[in-house]
């Protein structure tokens, strides 16, 4: 490998790892928000919320 | 009786930063934090690729602009977890354990990057991908600590029960942080000694120091951006779990009279 290739691989790997973590965080966030919405729509409420869905 | 007193006590301790308030504040801060980290990282990348090549290392010195910030962030991420562990053990802060769980995978990713880019820098400069010297070994131990903490958190179903053992494990691992920092001074290592954070000031030329510092600021903001996103998701995950539990309890309660008949 040439020196330029070592530099290229380092930056590419950094982009892949940080991009991968970012993607995982985004997908996890999206899935949890969708789950929360499903639960609220099916009538499940948190203890601090009244039946109409407002915070007590 | 104690059931009615305990929530009141908890409320007084957490009145300043409860999860709902955190969600509200962090929702406002997040777009700014994300935008700022993106801008600073773009500027940092531009500076990294326009900085002069090193007179000995040539262009491989550019690996430094991702390797060193990743290494700093690997330690900072662990210190964020250590402070959060104190929050769990001393103040029983409800967000402290959420913070540990959110920080661990991000810290592990930065530690992996520090190891991998270090290896990619070591091969052309040292002639080897890896040596078991004190600096490399102690950072590898840090990576294992992160993995151990992630494993322990996910091994227990109830995050409330997992919080204390996880916090204790985090604090035990904190002993490794000064070992990493001073390993290059205490032992004879192939890894070079500190060149930026040292008592007599940085020994790097400003033309290389500035891109490094800008990248470090960009990485730090990115870490806190990701940490905040992960904390918010974790709060929602715990809310979902408690809502499911409450719903199951309600259903059981409704089913009982029928069974009694």
Coordinates of C-alpha atoms in Angstrom, one line a residue:
Chain A
X1 CA 0.0 0.0 0.0
X2 CA 1.1 3.6 -0.7
X3 CA 1.0 6.2 2.0
X4 CA -1.9 7.9 0.3
X5 CA -3.9 4.6 0.5
X6 CA -3.3 4.4 4.3
X7 CA -4.6 7.9 4.6
X8 CA -7.6 7.1 2.4
X9 CA -8.5 3.9 4.3
X10 CA -8.3 5.8 7.6
X11 CA -10.7 8.5 6.6
X12 CA -13.0 6.0 4.8
X13 CA -13.1 3.8 7.9
X14 CA -13.8 6.8 10.1
X15 CA -16.7 7.8 7.8
X16 CA -18.1 4.2 7.7
X17 CA -18.0 3.7 11.5
X18 CA -19.4 7.1 12.5
X19 CA -22.0 6.9 9.6
X20 CA -22.9 3.4 10.8
X21 CA -23.4 4.6 14.4
X22 CA -25.4 7.5 13.1
X23 CA -27.6 5.3 11.0
X24 CA -28.2 2.8 13.9
X25 CA -29.1 5.7 16.2
X26 CA -31.6 7.1 13.6
X27 CA -33.2 3.7 12.9
X28 CA -33.5 3.0 16.7
X29 CA -35.1 6.4 17.3
X30 CA -37.5 6.0 14.4
X31 CA -38.6 2.5 15.6
X32 CA -39.1 3.6 19.2
X33 CA -41.1 6.7 18.1
X34 CA -43.3 4.5 15.9
X35 CA -43.8 2.0 18.8
X36 CA -44.7 4.8 21.2
X37 CA -47.3 6.1 18.6
X38 CA -48.8 2.6 18.2
X39 CA -49.2 2.2 21.9
X40 CA -50.8 5.6 22.4
X41 CA -53.1 5.0 19.5
X42 CA -54.2 1.7 21.1
X43 CA -55.2 3.5 24.2
X44 CA -52.2 2.7 26.5
X45 CA -51.2 5.7 28.5
X46 CA -48.4 6.7 30.9
X47 CA -49.4 7.1 34.5
X48 CA -48.7 10.9 34.3
X49 CA -51.2 11.2 31.4
X50 CA -55.0 11.3 31.7
X51 CA -57.3 9.3 29.4
X52 CA -57.5 12.1 26.8
X53 CA -53.7 11.8 26.4
X54 CA -52.8 15.1 28.2
X55 CA -50.1 15.2 30.8
X56 CA -51.5 15.5 34.3
Chain B
X1 CA -47.0 4.1 53.5
X2 CA -43.4 4.0 52.2
X3 CA -44.8 3.9 48.6
X4 CA -46.3 7.3 49.1
X5 CA -43.2 8.9 50.6
X6 CA -40.6 7.5 48.1
X7 CA -42.0 9.2 44.9
X8 CA -42.1 12.6 46.8
X9 CA -38.4 12.2 47.7
X10 CA -37.5 11.2 44.2
X11 CA -39.3 14.2 42.8
X12 CA -37.4 16.7 45.0
X13 CA -34.0 15.2 43.9
X14 CA -34.9 15.2 40.2
X15 CA -37.0 18.3 40.0
X16 CA -34.2 20.2 38.2
X17 CA -33.7 17.6 35.4
X18 CA -36.4 15.1 35.0
X19 CA -36.6 13.0 31.7
X20 CA -39.6 15.0 30.4
X21 CA -37.8 18.3 30.9
X22 CA -34.7 16.8 29.3
X23 CA -36.7 15.7 26.2
X24 CA -38.0 19.2 25.9
X25 CA -34.7 21.0 26.2
X26 CA -32.7 18.5 24.2
X27 CA -35.2 18.7 21.4
X28 CA -34.5 22.4 21.1
X29 CA -30.7 22.0 21.3
X30 CA -30.2 19.0 19.0
X31 CA -30.6 20.7 15.6
X32 CA -28.1 23.4 16.6
X33 CA -25.7 20.9 18.0
X34 CA -25.9 18.7 14.9
X35 CA -25.5 21.6 12.5
X36 CA -22.6 23.1 14.4
X37 CA -20.7 19.8 14.6
X38 CA -21.3 19.3 10.8
X39 CA -20.0 22.8 9.9
X40 CA -16.9 22.4 12.2
X41 CA -16.1 18.9 10.9
X42 CA -16.3 20.2 7.3
X43 CA -14.0 23.1 8.1
X44 CA -11.7 20.7 10.0
X45 CA -11.6 18.3 7.1
X46 CA -10.7 21.1 4.7
X47 CA -7.9 22.3 7.1
X48 CA -6.7 18.7 7.5
X49 CA -6.2 18.2 3.8
X50 CA -4.7 21.6 3.2
X51 CA -2.2 21.4 6.1
X52 CA 1.4 20.8 5.1
X53 CA 2.8 17.3 5.0
X54 CA 5.2 16.4 7.8
X55 CA 8.9 16.6 6.9
X56 CA 9.5 13.1 8.1
X57 CA 6.1 11.3 7.8
X58 CA 4.9 12.9 4.6
X59 CA 1.2 12.8 4.0
X60 CA 0.6 10.0 6.5
X61 CA 0.5 12.7 9.2
X62 CA -3.1 13.4 8.0
X63 CA -4.1 10.2 9.8
X64 CA -3.4 12.2 13.0
X65 CA -6.4 14.4 12.3
X66 CA -8.8 11.5 12.8
X67 CA -6.7 9.3 15.0
X68 CA -5.9 11.7 17.8
X69 CA -9.5 13.2 18.2
X70 CA -10.9 9.6 18.2
X71 CA -8.4 8.7 20.9
X72 CA -9.3 11.7 23.0
X73 CA -13.0 11.0 22.5
X74 CA -12.6 7.4 23.6
X75 CA -11.3 8.7 27.0
X76 CA -13.8 11.5 27.2
X77 CA -16.7 9.1 26.5
X78 CA -15.6 7.0 29.3
X79 CA -15.3 10.0 31.7
X80 CA -18.9 11.0 30.7
X81 CA -19.9 7.4 31.8
X82 CA -17.9 7.7 35.0
X83 CA -19.6 11.0 36.0
X84 CA -22.9 9.4 35.1
X85 CA -22.0 6.4 37.3
X86 CA -21.5 8.7 40.2
X87 CA -24.9 10.2 39.4
X88 CA -26.4 6.7 39.6
X89 CA -24.7 5.7 42.8
X90 CA -24.8 8.9 44.8
X91 CA -27.9 10.9 43.6
X92 CA -29.8 8.0 41.9
X93 CA -30.4 10.4 39.1
X94 CA -32.9 8.9 36.6
X95 CA -31.0 10.2 33.6
X96 CA -27.6 9.0 34.8
X97 CA -28.1 5.4 33.9
X98 CA -29.7 6.5 30.6
X99 CA -26.5 8.5 29.9
X100 CA -24.2 5.5 30.5
X101 CA -26.3 3.3 28.2
X102 CA -26.3 6.0 25.5
X103 CA -22.6 6.8 25.8
X104 CA -21.2 3.2 25.8
X105 CA -21.7 2.2 22.1
X106 CA -20.6 5.7 20.9
X107 CA -17.5 5.6 23.1
X108 CA -16.7 2.0 21.9
X109 CA -17.0 3.2 18.3
X110 CA -14.5 6.0 18.9
X111 CA -12.1 3.6 20.7
X112 CA -12.3 1.2 17.8
X113 CA -11.5 4.1 15.5
X114 CA -8.5 5.1 17.6
X115 CA -7.2 1.5 17.5
X116 CA -7.9 1.0 13.8
X117 CA -6.5 4.3 12.5
X118 CA -3.6 4.0 14.9
X119 CA -2.9 0.6 13.3
X120 CA -3.2 2.1 9.8
X121 CA -0.7 4.9 10.8
X122 CA 1.6 2.4 12.6
X123 CA 2.1 0.1 9.6
X124 CA 3.8 2.7 7.3
X125 CA 5.6 4.6 10.1
X126 CA 6.6 1.8 12.5
X127 CA 6.6 -1.0 10.1
X128 CA 4.0 -3.0 12.1
X129 CA 0.2 -2.9 12.5
X130 CA 0.4 -3.6 16.3
X131 CA 2.7 -4.0 19.3
X132 CA 1.7 -4.8 22.8
X133 CA 3.2 -1.7 24.3
X134 CA 1.6 0.1 27.3
X135 CA -0.4 2.7 25.3
X136 CA -1.8 0.3 22.7
X137 CA -2.6 -2.4 25.3
X138 CA -4.3 0.1 27.7
X139 CA -6.5 1.5 24.9
X140 CA -7.4 -2.1 23.9
X141 CA -8.4 -2.8 27.5
X142 CA -10.5 0.4 27.3
X143 CA -12.3 -1.1 24.3
X144 CA -12.9 -4.3 26.2
X145 CA -14.3 -2.3 29.1
X146 CA -16.8 -0.7 26.8
X147 CA -17.8 -4.0 25.4
X148 CA -18.2 -5.5 28.9
X149 CA -20.4 -2.6 30.0
X150 CA -22.5 -2.9 26.9
X151 CA -22.8 -6.7 27.5
X152 CA -23.8 -6.2 31.2
X153 CA -26.4 -3.6 30.4
X154 CA -28.0 -5.8 27.8
X155 CA -27.7 -9.0 29.9
X156 CA -30.3 -7.8 32.4
X157 CA -33.9 -7.2 31.3
X158 CA -34.7 -4.6 33.9
X159 CA -32.6 -1.4 33.4
X160 CA -33.3 -0.3 37.0
X161 CA -31.8 -3.4 38.4
X162 CA -28.8 -3.2 36.0
X163 CA -28.0 0.4 36.9
X164 CA -26.0 -0.2 40.0
X165 CA -23.8 -3.1 38.9
X166 CA -23.2 -1.2 35.6
X167 CA -22.2 2.0 37.5
X168 CA -19.8 0.0 39.7
X169 CA -18.2 -1.6 36.7
X170 CA -17.8 1.8 35.0
X171 CA -16.1 3.2 38.1
X172 CA -13.8 0.3 38.4
X173 CA -12.7 0.8 34.8
X174 CA -12.0 4.4 35.4
X175 CA -8.6 3.4 36.8
X176 CA -7.6 2.7 33.2
X177 CA -8.0 6.3 32.1
X178 CA -4.9 7.8 33.8
X179 CA -3.0 4.6 32.9
X180 CA -3.8 5.4 29.2
X181 CA -2.8 9.0 29.5
X182 CA 0.5 8.5 31.4
X183 CA 1.4 5.1 29.9
X184 CA 3.8 6.8 27.4
X185 CA 5.6 8.5 30.3
X186 CA 5.6 5.6 32.8
X187 CA 6.8 2.9 30.4
X188 CA 9.1 2.7 27.4
X189 CA 6.6 2.6 24.5
X190 CA 6.8 2.5 20.7
X191 CA 3.9 5.0 20.8
X192 CA 5.2 8.6 21.0
X193 CA 4.7 10.7 24.2
X194 CA 2.1 13.4 24.4
X195 CA 2.6 16.3 21.9
X196 CA -0.5 18.5 22.6
X197 CA -1.7 18.2 26.2
X198 CA 1.6 18.6 28.1
X199 CA 2.9 20.8 30.9
X200 CA 5.3 22.8 28.7
X201 CA 2.8 23.4 25.9
X202 CA 2.2 21.7 22.5
X203 CA 5.2 20.6 20.5
X204 CA 3.4 20.4 17.2
X205 CA 3.8 23.2 14.7
X206 CA 0.7 25.5 14.6
X207 CA 0.0 24.6 10.9
X208 CA -0.8 21.1 12.1
X209 CA -2.1 21.9 15.6
X210 CA -5.0 24.1 14.4
X211 CA -6.6 21.4 12.0
X212 CA -6.1 18.9 14.9
X213 CA -7.9 21.1 17.4
X214 CA -10.7 22.0 15.0
X215 CA -11.3 18.3 14.2
X216 CA -11.2 17.6 18.0
X217 CA -13.9 20.2 18.6
X218 CA -16.0 18.8 15.7
X219 CA -15.7 15.2 17.0
X220 CA -16.6 16.4 20.5
X221 CA -19.7 18.1 19.3
X222 CA -20.6 15.1 17.2
X223 CA -20.2 12.9 20.3
X224 CA -22.5 15.0 22.4
X225 CA -25.0 15.2 19.5
X226 CA -25.1 11.4 19.2
X227 CA -25.2 11.0 23.0
X228 CA -28.2 13.3 23.2
X229 CA -30.0 11.4 20.4
X230 CA -29.3 8.1 22.0
X231 CA -30.4 9.4 25.5
X232 CA -33.7 10.5 24.0
X233 CA -34.3 7.2 22.3
X234 CA -33.4 5.3 25.6
X235 CA -35.9 7.4 27.5
X236 CA -38.6 6.5 25.0
X237 CA -37.6 2.8 25.1
X238 CA -38.0 2.9 28.9
X239 CA -41.3 4.7 28.6
X240 CA -42.6 2.0 26.2
X241 CA -41.5 -0.8 28.6
X242 CA -43.3 0.9 31.5
X243 CA -46.4 1.5 29.4
X244 CA -46.5 -2.1 28.4
X245 CA -46.1 -3.2 32.0
X246 CA -48.9 -0.9 33.2
X247 CA -51.1 -2.2 30.4
X248 CA -50.4 -5.8 31.3
X249 CA -51.2 -5.1 34.9
X250 CA -54.5 -3.4 34.0
X251 CA -55.4 -6.4 31.8
X252 CA -54.6 -8.8 34.6
X253 CA -56.6 -6.7 37.1
X254 CA -59.6 -6.7 34.7
X255 CA -59.3 -10.4 34.2
X256 CA -59.4 -11.3 37.9
X257 CA -63.1 -10.9 38.8
X258 CA -64.0 -13.0 35.8
X259 CA -61.7 -15.8 37.0
X260 CA -63.2 -15.5 40.5
X261 CA -66.7 -16.2 39.2

